[in-house]
Coordinates of C-alpha atoms and ligand atoms in Angstrom, one line a residue:
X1 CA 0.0 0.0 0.0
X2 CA 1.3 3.2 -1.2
X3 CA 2.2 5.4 2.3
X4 CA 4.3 8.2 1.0
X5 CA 3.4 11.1 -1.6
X6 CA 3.7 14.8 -2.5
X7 CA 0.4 15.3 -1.2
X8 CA -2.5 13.9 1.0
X9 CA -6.0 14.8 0.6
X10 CA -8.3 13.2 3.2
X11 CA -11.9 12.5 1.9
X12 CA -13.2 12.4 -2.3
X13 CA -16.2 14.3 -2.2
X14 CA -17.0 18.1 -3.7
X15 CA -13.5 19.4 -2.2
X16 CA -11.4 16.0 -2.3
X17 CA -12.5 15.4 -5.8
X18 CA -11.6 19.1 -6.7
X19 CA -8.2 19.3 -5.4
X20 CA -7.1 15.7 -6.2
X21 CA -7.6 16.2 -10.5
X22 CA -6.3 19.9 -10.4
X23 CA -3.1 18.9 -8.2
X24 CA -2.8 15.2 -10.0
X25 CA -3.2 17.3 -13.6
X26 CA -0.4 19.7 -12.2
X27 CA 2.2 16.2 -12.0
X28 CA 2.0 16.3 -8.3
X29 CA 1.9 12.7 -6.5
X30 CA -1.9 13.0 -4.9
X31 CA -2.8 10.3 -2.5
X32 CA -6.5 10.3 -1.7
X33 CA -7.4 8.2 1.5
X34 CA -11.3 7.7 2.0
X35 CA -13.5 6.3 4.6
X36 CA -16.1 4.7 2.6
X37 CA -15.9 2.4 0.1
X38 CA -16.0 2.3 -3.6
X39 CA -20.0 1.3 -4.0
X40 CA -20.7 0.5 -7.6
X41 CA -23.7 -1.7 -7.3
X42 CA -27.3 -1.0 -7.0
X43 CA -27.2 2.5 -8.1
X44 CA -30.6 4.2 -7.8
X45 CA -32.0 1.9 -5.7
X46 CA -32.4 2.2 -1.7
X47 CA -29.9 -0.5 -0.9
X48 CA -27.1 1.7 -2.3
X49 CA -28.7 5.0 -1.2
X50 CA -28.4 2.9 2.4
X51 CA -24.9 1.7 1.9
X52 CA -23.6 4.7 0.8
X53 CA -25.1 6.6 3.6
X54 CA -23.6 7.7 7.0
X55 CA -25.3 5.2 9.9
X56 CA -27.9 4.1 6.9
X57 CA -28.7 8.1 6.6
X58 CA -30.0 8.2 10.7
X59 CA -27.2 9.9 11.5
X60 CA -29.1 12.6 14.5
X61 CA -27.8 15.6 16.2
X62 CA -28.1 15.0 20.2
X63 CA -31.4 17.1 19.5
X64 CA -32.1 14.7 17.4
X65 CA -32.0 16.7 14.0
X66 CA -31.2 14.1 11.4
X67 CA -28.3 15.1 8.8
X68 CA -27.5 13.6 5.5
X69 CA -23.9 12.8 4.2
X70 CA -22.5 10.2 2.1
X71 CA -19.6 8.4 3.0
X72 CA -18.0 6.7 -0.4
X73 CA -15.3 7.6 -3.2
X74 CA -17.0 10.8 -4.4
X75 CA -18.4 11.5 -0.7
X76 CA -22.1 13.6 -0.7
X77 CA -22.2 14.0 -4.3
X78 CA -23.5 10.7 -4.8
X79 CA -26.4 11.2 -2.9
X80 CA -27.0 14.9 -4.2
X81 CA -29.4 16.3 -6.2
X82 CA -27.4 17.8 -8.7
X83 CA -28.7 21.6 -8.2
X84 CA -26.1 24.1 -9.3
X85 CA -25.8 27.4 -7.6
X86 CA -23.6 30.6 -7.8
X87 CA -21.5 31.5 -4.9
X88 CA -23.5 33.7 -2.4
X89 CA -22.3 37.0 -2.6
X90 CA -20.8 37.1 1.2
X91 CA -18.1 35.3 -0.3
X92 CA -17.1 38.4 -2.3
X93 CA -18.1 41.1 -0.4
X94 CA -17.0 39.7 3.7
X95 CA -14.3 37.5 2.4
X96 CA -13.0 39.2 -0.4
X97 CA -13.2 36.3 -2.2
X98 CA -13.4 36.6 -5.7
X99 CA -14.6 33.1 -6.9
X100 CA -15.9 33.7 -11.0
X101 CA -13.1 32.5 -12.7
X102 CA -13.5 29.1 -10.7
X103 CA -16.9 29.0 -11.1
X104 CA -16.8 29.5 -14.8
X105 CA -14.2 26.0 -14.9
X106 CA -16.4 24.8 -12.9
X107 CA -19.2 25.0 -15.0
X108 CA -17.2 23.6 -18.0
X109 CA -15.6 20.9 -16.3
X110 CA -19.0 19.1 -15.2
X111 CA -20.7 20.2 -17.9
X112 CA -23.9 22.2 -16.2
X113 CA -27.4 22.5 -18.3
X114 CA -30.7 23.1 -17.4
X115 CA -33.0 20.5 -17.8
X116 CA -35.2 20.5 -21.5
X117 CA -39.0 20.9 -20.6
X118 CA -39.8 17.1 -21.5
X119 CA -37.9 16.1 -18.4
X120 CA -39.8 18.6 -16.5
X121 CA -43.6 18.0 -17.4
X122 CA -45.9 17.2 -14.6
X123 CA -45.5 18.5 -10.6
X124 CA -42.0 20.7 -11.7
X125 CA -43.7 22.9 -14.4
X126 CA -47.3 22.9 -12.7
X127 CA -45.8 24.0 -9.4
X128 CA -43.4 26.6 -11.4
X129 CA -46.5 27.9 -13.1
X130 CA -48.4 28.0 -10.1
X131 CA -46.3 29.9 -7.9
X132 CA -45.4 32.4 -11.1
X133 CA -49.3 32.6 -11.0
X134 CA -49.2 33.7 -7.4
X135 CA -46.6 36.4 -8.2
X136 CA -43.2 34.5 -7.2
X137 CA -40.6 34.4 -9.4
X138 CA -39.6 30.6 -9.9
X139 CA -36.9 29.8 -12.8
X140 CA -35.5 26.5 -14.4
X141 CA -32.4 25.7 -12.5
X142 CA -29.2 24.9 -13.3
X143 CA -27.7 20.9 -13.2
X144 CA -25.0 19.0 -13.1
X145 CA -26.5 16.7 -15.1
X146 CA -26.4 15.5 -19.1
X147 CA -30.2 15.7 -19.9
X148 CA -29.1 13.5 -22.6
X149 CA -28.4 10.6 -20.0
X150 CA -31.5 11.2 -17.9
X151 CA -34.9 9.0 -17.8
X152 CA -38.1 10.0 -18.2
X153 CA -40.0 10.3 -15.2
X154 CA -37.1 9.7 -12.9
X155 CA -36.1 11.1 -9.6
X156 CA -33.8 8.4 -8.2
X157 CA -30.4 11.0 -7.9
X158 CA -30.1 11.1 -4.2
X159 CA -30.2 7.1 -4.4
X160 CA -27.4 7.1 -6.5
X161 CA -28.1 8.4 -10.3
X162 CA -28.6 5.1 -12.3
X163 CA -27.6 5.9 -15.7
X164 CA -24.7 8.5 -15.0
X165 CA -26.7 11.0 -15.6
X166 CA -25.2 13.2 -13.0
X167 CA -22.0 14.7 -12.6
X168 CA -20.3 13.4 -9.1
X169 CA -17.1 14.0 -7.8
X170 CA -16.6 10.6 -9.1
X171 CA -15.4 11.7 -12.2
X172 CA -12.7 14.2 -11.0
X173 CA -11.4 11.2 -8.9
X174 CA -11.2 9.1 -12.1
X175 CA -9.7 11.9 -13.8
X176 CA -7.2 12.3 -10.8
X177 CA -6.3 8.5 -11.2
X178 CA -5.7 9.1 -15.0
X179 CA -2.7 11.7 -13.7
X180 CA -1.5 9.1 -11.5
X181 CA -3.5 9.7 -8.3
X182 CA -3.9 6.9 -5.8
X183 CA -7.3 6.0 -3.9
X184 CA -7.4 4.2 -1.2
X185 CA -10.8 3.2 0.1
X186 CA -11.5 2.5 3.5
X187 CA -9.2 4.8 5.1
X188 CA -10.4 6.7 8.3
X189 CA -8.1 9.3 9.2
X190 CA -7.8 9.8 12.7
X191 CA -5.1 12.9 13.3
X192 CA -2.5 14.8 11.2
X193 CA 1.1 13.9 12.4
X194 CA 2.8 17.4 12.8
X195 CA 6.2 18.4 13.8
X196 CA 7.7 21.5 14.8
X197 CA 4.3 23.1 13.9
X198 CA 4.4 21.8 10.2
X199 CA 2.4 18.8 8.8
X200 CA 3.9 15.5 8.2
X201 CA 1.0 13.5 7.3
X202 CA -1.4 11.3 8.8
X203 CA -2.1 8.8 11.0
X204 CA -5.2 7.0 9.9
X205 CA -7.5 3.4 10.9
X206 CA -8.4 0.7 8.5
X207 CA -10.4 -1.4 10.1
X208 CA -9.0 -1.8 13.7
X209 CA -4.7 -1.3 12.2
X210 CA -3.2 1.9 12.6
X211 CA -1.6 3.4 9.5
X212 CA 1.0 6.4 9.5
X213 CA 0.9 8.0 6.0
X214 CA 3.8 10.7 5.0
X215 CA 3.3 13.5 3.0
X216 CA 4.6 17.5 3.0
X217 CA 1.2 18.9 2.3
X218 CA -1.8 17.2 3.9
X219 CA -5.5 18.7 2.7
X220 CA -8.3 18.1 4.9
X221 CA -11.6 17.4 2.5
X222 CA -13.2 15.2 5.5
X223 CA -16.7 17.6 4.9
X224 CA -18.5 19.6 7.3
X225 CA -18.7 16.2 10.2
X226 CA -15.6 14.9 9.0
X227 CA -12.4 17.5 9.5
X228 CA -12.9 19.2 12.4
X229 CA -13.0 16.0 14.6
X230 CA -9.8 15.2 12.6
X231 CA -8.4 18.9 13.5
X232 CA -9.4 18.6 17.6
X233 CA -7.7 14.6 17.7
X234 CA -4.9 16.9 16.3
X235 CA -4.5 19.2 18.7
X236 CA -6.5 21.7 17.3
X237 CA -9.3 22.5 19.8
X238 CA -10.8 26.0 17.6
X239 CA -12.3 23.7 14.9
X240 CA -16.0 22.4 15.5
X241 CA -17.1 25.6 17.3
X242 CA -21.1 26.6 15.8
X243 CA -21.6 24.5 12.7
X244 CA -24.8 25.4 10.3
X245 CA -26.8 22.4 8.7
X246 CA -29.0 23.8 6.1
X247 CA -32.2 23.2 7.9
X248 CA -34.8 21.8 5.4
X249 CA -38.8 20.6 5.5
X250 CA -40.9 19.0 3.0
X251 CA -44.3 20.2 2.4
X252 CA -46.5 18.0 0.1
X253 CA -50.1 17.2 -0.6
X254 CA -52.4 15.1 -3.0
X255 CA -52.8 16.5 -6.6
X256 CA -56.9 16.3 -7.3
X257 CA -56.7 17.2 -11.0
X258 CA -56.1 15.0 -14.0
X259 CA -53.2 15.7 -15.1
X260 CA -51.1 12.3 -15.8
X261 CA -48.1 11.4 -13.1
X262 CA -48.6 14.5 -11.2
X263 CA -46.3 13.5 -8.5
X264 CA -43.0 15.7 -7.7
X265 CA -41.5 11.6 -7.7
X266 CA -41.7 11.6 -11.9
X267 CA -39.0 14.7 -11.9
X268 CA -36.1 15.1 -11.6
X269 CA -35.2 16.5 -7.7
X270 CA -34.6 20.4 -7.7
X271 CA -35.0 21.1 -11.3
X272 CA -37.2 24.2 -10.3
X273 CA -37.9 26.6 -8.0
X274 CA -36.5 29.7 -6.7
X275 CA -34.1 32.0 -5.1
X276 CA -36.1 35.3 -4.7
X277 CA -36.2 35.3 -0.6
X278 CA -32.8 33.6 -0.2
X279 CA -31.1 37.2 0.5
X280 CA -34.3 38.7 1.8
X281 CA -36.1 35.7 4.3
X282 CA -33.2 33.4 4.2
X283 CA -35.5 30.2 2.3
X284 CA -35.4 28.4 -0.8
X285 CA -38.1 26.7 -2.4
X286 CA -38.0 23.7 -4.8
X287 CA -39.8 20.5 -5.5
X288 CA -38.3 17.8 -4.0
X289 CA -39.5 14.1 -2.9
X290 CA -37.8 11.9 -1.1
X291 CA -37.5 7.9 -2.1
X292 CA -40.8 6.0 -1.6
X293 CA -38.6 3.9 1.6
X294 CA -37.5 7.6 2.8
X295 CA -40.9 9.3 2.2
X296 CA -42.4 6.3 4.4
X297 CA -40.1 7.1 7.7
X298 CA -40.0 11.1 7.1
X299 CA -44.7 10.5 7.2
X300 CA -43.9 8.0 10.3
X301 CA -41.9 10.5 12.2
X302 CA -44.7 12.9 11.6
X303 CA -47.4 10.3 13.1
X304 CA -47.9 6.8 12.1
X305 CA -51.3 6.5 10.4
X306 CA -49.6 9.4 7.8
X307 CA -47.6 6.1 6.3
X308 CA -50.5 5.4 4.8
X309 CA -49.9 8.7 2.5
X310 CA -47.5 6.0 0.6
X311 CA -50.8 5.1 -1.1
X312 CA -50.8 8.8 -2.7
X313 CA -47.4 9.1 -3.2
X314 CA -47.8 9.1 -7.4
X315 CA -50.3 11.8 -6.9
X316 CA -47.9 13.6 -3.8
X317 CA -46.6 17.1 -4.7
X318 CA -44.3 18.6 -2.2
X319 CA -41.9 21.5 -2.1
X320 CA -38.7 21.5 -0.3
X321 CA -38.3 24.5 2.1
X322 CA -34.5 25.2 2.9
X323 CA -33.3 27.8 5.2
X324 CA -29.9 29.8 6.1
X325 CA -29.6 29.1 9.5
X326 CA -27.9 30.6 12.5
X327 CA -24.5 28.9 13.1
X328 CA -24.9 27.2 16.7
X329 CA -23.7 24.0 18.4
X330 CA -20.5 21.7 17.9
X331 CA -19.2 19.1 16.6
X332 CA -17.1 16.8 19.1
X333 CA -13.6 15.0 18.3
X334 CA -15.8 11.7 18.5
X335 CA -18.3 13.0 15.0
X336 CA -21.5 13.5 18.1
X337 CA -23.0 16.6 17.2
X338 CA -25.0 19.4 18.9
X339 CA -27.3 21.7 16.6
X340 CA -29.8 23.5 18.5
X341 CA -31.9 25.8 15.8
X342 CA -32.6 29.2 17.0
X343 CA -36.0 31.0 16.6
X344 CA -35.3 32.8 13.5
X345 CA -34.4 29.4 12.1
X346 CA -37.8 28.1 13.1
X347 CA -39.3 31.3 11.8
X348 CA -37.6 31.4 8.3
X349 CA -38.6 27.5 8.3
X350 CA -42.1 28.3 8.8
X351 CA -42.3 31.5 6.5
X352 CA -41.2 28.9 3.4
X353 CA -43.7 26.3 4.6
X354 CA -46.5 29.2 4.3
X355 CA -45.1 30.3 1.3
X356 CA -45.2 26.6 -0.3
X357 CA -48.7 25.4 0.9
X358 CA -50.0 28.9 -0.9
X359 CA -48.2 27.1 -4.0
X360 CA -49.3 23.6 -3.5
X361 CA -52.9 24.3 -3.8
X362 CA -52.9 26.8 -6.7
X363 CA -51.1 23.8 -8.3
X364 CA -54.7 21.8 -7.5
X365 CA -53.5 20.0 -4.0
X366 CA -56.1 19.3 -1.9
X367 CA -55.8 21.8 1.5
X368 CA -56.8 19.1 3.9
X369 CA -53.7 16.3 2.6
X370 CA -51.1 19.5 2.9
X371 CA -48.8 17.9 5.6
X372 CA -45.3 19.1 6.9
X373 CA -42.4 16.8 7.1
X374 CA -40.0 16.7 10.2
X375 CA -37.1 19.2 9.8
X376 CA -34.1 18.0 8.4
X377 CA -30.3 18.8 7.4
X378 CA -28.4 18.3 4.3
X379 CA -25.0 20.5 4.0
X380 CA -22.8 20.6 7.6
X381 CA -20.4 23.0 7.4
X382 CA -18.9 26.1 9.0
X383 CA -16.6 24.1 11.6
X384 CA -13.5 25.1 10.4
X385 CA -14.1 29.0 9.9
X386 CA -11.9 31.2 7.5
X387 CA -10.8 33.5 9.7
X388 CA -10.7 31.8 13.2
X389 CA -9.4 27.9 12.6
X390 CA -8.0 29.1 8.3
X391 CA -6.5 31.6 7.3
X392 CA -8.1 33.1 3.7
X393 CA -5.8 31.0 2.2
X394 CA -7.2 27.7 3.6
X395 CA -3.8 26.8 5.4
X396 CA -4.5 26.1 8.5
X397 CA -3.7 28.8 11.4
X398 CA -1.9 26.8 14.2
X399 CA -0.9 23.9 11.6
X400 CA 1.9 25.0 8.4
X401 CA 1.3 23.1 5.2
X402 CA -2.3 21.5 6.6
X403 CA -5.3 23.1 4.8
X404 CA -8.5 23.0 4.7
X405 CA -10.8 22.8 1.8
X406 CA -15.0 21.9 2.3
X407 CA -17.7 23.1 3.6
X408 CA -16.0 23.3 7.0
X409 CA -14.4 26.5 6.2
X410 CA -17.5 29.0 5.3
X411 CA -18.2 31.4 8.0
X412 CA -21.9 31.2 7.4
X413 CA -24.5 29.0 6.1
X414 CA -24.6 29.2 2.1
X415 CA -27.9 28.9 2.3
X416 CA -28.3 27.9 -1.1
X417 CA -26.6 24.4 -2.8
X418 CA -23.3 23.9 -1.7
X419 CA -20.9 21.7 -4.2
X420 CA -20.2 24.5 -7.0
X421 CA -18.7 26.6 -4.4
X422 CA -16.7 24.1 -2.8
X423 CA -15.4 23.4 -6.1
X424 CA -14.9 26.4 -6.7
X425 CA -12.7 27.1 -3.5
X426 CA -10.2 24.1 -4.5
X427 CA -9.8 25.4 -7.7
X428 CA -8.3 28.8 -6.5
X429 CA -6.5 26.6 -4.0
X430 CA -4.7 24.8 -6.3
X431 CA -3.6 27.5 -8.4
X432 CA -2.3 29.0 -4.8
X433 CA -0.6 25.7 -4.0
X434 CA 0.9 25.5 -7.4
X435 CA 1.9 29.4 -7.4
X436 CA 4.3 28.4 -4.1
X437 CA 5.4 24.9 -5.4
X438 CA 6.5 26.9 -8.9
X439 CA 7.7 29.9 -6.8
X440 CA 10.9 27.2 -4.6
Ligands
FAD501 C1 -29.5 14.4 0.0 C2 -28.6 15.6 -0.4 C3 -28.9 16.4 -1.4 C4 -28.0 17.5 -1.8 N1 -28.3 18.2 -2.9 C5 -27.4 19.1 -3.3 C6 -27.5 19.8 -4.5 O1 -28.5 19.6 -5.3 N2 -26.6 20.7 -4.9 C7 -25.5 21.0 -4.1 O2 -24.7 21.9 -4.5 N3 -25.4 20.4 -2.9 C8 -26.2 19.4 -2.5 N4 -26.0 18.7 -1.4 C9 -24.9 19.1 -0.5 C10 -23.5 18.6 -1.0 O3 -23.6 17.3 -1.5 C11 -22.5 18.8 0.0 O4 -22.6 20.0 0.7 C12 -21.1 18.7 -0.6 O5 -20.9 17.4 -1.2 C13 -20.0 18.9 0.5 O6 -18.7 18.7 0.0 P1 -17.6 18.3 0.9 O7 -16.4 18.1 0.1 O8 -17.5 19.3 2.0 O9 -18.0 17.0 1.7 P2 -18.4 15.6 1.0 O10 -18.8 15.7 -0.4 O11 -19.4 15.0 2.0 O12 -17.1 14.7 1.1 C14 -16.5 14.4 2.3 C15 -15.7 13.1 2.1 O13 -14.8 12.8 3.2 C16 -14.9 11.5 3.6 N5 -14.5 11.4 5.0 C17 -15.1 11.8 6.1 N6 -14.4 11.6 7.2 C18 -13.3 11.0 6.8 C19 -12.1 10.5 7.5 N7 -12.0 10.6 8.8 N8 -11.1 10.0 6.7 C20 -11.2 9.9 5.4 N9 -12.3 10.3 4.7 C21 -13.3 10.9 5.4 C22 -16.3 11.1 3.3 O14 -16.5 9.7 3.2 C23 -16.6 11.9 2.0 O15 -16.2 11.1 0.9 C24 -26.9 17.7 -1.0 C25 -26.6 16.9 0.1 C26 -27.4 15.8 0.4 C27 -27.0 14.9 1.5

């Protein structure tokens, strides 16, 4: 097993994925060490969606808030919906940041479209018409996906796209491995090894056998549970301070018109919706419905006769609400989590559910089946702070020569879909790293 490189990046999702092709494309030796495996099998169905999942997906705050990640080679992007979004402007204007270069590679790299209007037809277009009806402003939205690729009347992405329709960071690992890159799976690093204040790799379980890995510059992709547990085990006790989740809720109902396949589950997730009261109320509206098997626990957590809405699920319209929350609670050295959600949380939360039931029955829902899911997260981040735990370079502040590069390091909640910024960000860190490395 390979145990020495140029450069270590710890976890292949949105940020591993990133930095691993530009740095492997650059000639530098990349070793990418990952904690989940390399799941090929059963893609789009909810045995891979399960074994790709953190815990089987019930992985709970000690509130008991349950947050989504993926832990595989091309980490939460498998499970994704493939929404693109621009940068939010805080990262220009408070950081100083100025990301549309990156995001303009980015863009070209994966290839991002929006979705032809056949793919569309049914709950995505009503509810876009509906809510444009009521005065909102609701758009197509932009994918990482090649409509060519995509099936008719399918929504299985966050179970794993089945036909490759969708871009994952999947294919920036490959394309790393073309340049020579090395992945190993099944790599759980514990700590970075450090000496006299500079990073000298990593020491790292697989299975119960510890592992020492050598390197000169170590990058910390772990994602927004993942690297600042690996920081405090490191020594570094500022990471994991006030984290923000993305708080989400479904809001659905039954369809009583006659339109055919009416349900939100013959779209593709996210395809429309909007951003108008992102900057102004902190939500974002989109339709979105979870996985029949998924959709059956979220109704069960809301009461158990509601499981029986599984026999209205073809006909079930729902709307995703997504807020920018308040950063609060932790994340401990051992992954636990804390996330308590503040009133303005709760209040932006229940602004978007108003906002969507208004929406769901121009569309032609029934009022009485309009039901509220439990609330939800999606996108940790925000342990790792630029400015407190990174400098704005990504290096780390008490660590020389460790960076790091995911959602950890925003200083507030996006707010809005997460990947194309974080690819963003390891695009302009490359070029930094490979400014100094041409610069010796
Ligand atoms: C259901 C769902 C839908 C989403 N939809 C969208 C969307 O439409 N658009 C969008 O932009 N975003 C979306 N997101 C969010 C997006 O997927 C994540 O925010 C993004 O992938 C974060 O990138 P990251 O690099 O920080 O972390 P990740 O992509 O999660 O990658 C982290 C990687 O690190 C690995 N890792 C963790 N700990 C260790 C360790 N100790 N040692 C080694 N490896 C480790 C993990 O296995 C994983 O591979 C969605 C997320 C979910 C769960």
């Amino acid at each position: 097993m390979k145990r020495e490189a140029d450069v270590i990046v710890v976890g292949s999702g949105a940020g591993g994925g990133t930095i691993a092709r530009e740095l492997s494309k650059a000639g530098l030796d990349v070793l990418i060490l990952e904690k989940g495996g390399n799941h090929k099998r059963f893609m789009g169905t909810h045995l891979s969606a399960a074994l790709m999942a953190d815990n089987l997906g019930m992985r709970f705050s000690v509130e008991g808030l349950q947050c989504f990640r993926a832990l595989t080679t091309g980490g939460s992007t498998m499970m994704y919906c493939g929404t693109f979004a621009d940068p939010p402007p805080f990262i220009k204007d408070k950081l100083g940041i100025d990301l549309s270069a990156e995001i303009e590679e980015v863009r070209r790299d994966t290839g991002v479209v929006k979705l032809p209007e056949n793919l569309l037809e049914g709950s995505s277009l009503m509810l876009m018409e509906a809510a444009n009806r009521l005065g909102y402003h609701w758009e197509i939205f932009d994918k990482f996906m090649d409509p060519a690729k995509c099936k008719r009347h399918c929504s299985d992405c966050m179970l794993g796209c089945p036909t490759g329709a969708k871009w994952t960071a999947r294919r920036f690992i490959d394309e790393a491995r073309e340049h020579e890159a090395t992945l190993l799976n099944g790599i759980s690093v514990e700590q970075v090894l450090h000496k006299n204040g500079r990073a000298t790799g990593v020491r790292a379980l697989r299975g119960t056998e510890l592992i020492d890995f050598r390197a000169q510059l170590v990058i910390l992709c772990a994602g927004g549970l993942g690297s600042a547990p690996i920081l405090n085990r490191s020594g570094v006790w500022a990471a994991g301070r006030g984290i923000f989740v993305d708080p989400l809720v479904f809001v659905g109902g039954v369809y009583a018109g006659d339109t055919p396949r009416p349900g939100t589950c013959f779209n593709p997730n996210m395809s429309v919706g909007t951003w108008e009261h992102q900057q102004s109320e902190g939500f974002v509206l989109s339709p979105l419905q979870d996985p029949w098997g998924i959709f059956m626990l979220q109704m069960a957590r809301v009461s158990l006769p509601h499981v029986l809405k599984i026999f209205r699920y073809r006909r079930w319209m729902s709307i995703m609400v997504k807020v920018k929350d308040d950063m609060a609670g932790e994340i401990r050295h051992n992954e636990t989590f804390t996330k308590p959600l503040s009133d303005a949380d709760l209040a932006r939360l229940d602004r978007g559910a108003q906002v969507s039931r208004e929406i769901l029955i121009k569309a032609g829902c029934r009022e009485k089946s309009i039901v509220r899911g439990p609330v939800r997260g999606a996108h940790p981040g925000g342990a790792c702070r630029i400015g407190e735990v990174v400098d704005i370079n990504l290096q780390s502040k008490h660590i020389e020569n460790l960076y790091v590069s995911d959602a950890s390091v925003f200083p507030e909640a996006l707010g809005t879909p997460v990947v194309a910024t974080v690819a963003a960000m390891n695009k302009r860190l490359a070029k930094h790293l490979i400014k100094i490395r041409e610069a010796r």
